[in-house]
Short mmCIF file of C-alpha atoms in Angstrom, two decimals:
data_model
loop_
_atom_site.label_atom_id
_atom_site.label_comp_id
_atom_site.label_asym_id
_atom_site.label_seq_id
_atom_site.Cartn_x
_atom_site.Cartn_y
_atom_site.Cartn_z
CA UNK I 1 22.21 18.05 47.69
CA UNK I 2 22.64 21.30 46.41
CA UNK I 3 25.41 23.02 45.74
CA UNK I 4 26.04 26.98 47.46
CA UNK I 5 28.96 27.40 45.21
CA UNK I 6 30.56 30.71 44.41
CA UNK I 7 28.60 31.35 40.88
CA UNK I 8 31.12 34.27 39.99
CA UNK I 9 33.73 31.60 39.58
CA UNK I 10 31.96 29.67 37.29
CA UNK I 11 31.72 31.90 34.03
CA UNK I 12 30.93 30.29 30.81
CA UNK I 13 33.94 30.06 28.82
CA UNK I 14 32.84 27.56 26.40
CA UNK I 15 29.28 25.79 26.29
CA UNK I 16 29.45 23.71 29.00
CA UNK I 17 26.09 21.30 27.78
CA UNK I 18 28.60 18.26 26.39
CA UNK I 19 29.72 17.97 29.61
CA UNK I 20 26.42 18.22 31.64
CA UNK I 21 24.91 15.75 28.79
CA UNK I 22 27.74 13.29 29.31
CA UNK I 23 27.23 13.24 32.92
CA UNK I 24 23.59 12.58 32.96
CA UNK I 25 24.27 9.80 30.60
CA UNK I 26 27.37 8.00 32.57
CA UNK I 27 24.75 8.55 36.16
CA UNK I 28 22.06 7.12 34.38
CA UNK I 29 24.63 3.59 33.22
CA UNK I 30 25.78 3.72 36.83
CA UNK I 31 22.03 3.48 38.53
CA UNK I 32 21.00 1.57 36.06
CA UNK I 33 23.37 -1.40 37.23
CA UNK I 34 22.31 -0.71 40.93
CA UNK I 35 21.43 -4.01 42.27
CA UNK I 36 18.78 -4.97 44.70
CA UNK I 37 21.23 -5.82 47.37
CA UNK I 38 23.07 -2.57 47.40
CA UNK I 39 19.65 -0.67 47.96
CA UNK I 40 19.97 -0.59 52.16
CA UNK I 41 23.94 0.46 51.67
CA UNK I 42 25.94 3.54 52.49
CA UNK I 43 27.50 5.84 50.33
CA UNK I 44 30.16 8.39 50.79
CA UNK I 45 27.62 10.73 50.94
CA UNK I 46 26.72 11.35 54.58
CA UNK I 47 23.24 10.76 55.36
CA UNK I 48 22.49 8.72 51.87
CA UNK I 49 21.91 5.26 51.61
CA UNK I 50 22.38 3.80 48.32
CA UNK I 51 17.95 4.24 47.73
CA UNK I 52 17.95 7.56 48.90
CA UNK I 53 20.80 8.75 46.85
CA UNK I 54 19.28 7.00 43.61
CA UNK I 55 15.96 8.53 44.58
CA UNK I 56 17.88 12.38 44.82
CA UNK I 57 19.03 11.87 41.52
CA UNK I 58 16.35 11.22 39.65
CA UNK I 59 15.45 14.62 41.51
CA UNK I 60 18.18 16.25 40.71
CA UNK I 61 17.63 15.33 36.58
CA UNK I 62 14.23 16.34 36.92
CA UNK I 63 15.02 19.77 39.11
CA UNK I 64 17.78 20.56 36.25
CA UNK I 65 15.05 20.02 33.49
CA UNK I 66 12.40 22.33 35.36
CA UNK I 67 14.87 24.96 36.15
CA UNK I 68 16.29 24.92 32.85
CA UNK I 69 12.72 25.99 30.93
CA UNK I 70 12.23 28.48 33.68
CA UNK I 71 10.75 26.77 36.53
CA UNK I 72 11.03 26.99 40.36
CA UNK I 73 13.88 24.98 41.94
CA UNK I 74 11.34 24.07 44.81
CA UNK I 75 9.04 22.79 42.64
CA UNK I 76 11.16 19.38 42.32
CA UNK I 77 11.00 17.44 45.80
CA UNK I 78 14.47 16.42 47.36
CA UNK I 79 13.66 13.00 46.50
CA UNK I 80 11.68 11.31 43.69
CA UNK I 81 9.82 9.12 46.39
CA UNK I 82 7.12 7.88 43.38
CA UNK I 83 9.50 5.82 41.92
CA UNK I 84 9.46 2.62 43.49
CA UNK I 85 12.83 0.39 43.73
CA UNK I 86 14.08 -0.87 41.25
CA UNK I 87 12.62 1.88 38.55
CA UNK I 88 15.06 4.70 38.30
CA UNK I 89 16.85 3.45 35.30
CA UNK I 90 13.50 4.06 33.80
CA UNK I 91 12.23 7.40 35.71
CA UNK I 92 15.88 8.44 34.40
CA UNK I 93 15.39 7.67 30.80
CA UNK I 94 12.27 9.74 30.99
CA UNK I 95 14.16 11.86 33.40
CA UNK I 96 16.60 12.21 30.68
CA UNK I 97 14.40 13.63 27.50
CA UNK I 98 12.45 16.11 28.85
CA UNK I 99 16.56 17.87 30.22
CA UNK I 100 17.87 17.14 26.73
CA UNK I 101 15.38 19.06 25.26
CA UNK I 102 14.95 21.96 27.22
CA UNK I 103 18.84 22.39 27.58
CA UNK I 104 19.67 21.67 23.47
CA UNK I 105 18.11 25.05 22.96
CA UNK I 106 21.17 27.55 22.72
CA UNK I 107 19.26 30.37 24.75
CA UNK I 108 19.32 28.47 27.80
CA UNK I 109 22.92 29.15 28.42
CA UNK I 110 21.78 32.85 28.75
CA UNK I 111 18.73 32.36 30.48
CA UNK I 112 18.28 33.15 34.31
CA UNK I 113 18.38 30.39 36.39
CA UNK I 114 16.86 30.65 39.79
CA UNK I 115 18.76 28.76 42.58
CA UNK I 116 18.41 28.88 46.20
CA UNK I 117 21.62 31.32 46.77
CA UNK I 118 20.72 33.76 43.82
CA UNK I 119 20.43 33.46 40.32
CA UNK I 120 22.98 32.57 37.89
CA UNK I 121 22.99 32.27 33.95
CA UNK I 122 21.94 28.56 32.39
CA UNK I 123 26.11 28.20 31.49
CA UNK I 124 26.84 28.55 34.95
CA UNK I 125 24.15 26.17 36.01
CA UNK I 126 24.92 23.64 33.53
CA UNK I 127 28.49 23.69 35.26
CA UNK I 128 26.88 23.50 38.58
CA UNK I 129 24.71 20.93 38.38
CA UNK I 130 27.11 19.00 35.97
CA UNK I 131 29.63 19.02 39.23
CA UNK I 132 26.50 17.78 41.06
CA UNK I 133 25.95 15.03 38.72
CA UNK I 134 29.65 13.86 38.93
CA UNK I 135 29.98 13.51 42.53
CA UNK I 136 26.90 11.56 43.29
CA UNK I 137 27.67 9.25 40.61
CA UNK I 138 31.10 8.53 41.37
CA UNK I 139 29.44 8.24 45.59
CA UNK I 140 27.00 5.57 43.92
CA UNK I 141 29.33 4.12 42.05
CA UNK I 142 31.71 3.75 45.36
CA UNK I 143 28.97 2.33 47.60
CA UNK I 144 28.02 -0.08 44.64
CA UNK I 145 31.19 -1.81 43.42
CA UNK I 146 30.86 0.26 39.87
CA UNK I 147 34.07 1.54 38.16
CA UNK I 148 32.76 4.35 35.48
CA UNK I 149 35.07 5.47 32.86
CA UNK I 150 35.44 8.95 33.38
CA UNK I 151 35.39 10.94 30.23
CA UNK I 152 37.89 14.18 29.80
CA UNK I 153 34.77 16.13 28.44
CA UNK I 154 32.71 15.80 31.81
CA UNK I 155 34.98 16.72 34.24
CA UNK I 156 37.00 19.42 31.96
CA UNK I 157 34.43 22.42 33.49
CA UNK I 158 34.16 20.89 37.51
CA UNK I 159 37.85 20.46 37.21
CA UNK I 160 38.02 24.22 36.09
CA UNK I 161 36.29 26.27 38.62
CA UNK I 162 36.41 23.48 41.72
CA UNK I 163 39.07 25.61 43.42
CA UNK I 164 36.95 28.90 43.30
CA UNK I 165 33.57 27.47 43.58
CA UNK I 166 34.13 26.06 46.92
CA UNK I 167 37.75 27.37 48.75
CA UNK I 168 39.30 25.09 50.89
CA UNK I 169 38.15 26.85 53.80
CA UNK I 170 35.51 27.20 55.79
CA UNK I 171 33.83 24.34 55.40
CA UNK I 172 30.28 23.01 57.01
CA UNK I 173 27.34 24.75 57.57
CA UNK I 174 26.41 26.48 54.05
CA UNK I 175 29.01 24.81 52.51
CA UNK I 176 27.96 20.72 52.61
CA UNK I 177 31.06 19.04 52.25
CA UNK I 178 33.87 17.71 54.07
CA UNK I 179 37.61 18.92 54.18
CA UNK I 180 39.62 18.58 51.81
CA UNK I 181 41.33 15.42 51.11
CA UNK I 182 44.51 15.64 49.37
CA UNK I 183 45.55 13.83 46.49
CA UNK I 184 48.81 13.53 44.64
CA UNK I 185 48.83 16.28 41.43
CA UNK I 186 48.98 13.51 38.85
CA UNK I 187 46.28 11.71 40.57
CA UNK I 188 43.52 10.97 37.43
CA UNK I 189 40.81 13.96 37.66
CA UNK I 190 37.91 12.18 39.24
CA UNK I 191 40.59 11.54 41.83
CA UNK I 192 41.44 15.16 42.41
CA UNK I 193 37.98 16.16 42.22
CA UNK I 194 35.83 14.29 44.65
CA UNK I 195 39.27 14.48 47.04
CA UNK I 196 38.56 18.38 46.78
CA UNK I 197 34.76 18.45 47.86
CA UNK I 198 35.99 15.63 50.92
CA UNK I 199 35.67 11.92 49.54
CA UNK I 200 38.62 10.35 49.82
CA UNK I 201 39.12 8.25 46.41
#
């Protein structure tokens, strides 16, 4: 999934590569305790069954890695269909090196990042695809039973910008997510977060 968000409302007010790193660690615990049962299930993520939304993020890690050191978002396929069932703890380990170090050198943050709706500086990206990485974990984590423990630091820049980045309204077509679904103010902030782009916690 990609996200069409409003890049202008994403600027980078502090480094935002803690909270992308912490992400892609806490996805990578979560689909690493996939079982093989859950493999055929659904997800809150319409269309996705628990495979296919493993297999799009090992794309995703991969896509953020290429992107990062100046690559073509194309490039990366929607899913990682050469890793076979089973493997994406490992693909993401590998997955997982090769985005740590393109993205632990500073000038990234500065660096134009191409992405289907226009380009936007690595910061903004980071918080992009760091947004990207939450809600698909916490959709795999749903559809498999998991219950992550959600650290401030990963959902302090997603938490930031969610309002601007994708409005309440109009939703569909360009914009891939469902209503809103409201959640109490003092709800914890995964809660408020995947409520805003249309899970319902």
């Amino acid at each position: 999934m990609t996200n069409p968000v409003n890049t202008s409302a994403t600027p980078p007010l502090a480094d935002p590569r803690d909270g992308l790193f912490k992400a892609v660690d806490l996805a990578g615990d979560v689909l690493a305790s996939v079982r093989p049962e859950d493999y055929d299930g659904t997800t809150p993520c319409p269309d996705y069954s628990v495979r296919q939304l493993s297999l799009h993020l090992v794309s995703v890690l991969r896509r953020v890695a290429v992107i990062g050191a100046g690559g073509q978002f194309f490039a990366v396929p929607h899913f990682a269909e050469d890793v076979a069932d089973g493997a994406w703890a490992e693909a993401w380990a590998a997955g997982t090196k090769e985005l740590r170090s393109v993205w632990s050198d500073p000038a990234v943050l500065g660096r134009e990042i191409g992405l289907p709706w226009g380009p936007v500086p690595g910061a903004a990206a980071a918080v992009i695809y760091t947004n990207e990485f939450v809600l698909h974990t916490w959709d795999l984590a749903k559809a498999t039973g998991q219950t992550p423990a959600w650290d401030d630091a990963v959902l302090a820049a997603p938490l930031a910008v969610m309002h601007r980045a994708v409005p309440r309204e109009p939703r569909g077509g360009q914009v891939p997510f469902g209503p809103v679904v409201d959640v109490p103010e003092d709800a914890p902030a995964i809660d408020r977060l995947v409520g805003w782009y249309g899970r319902r916690p």
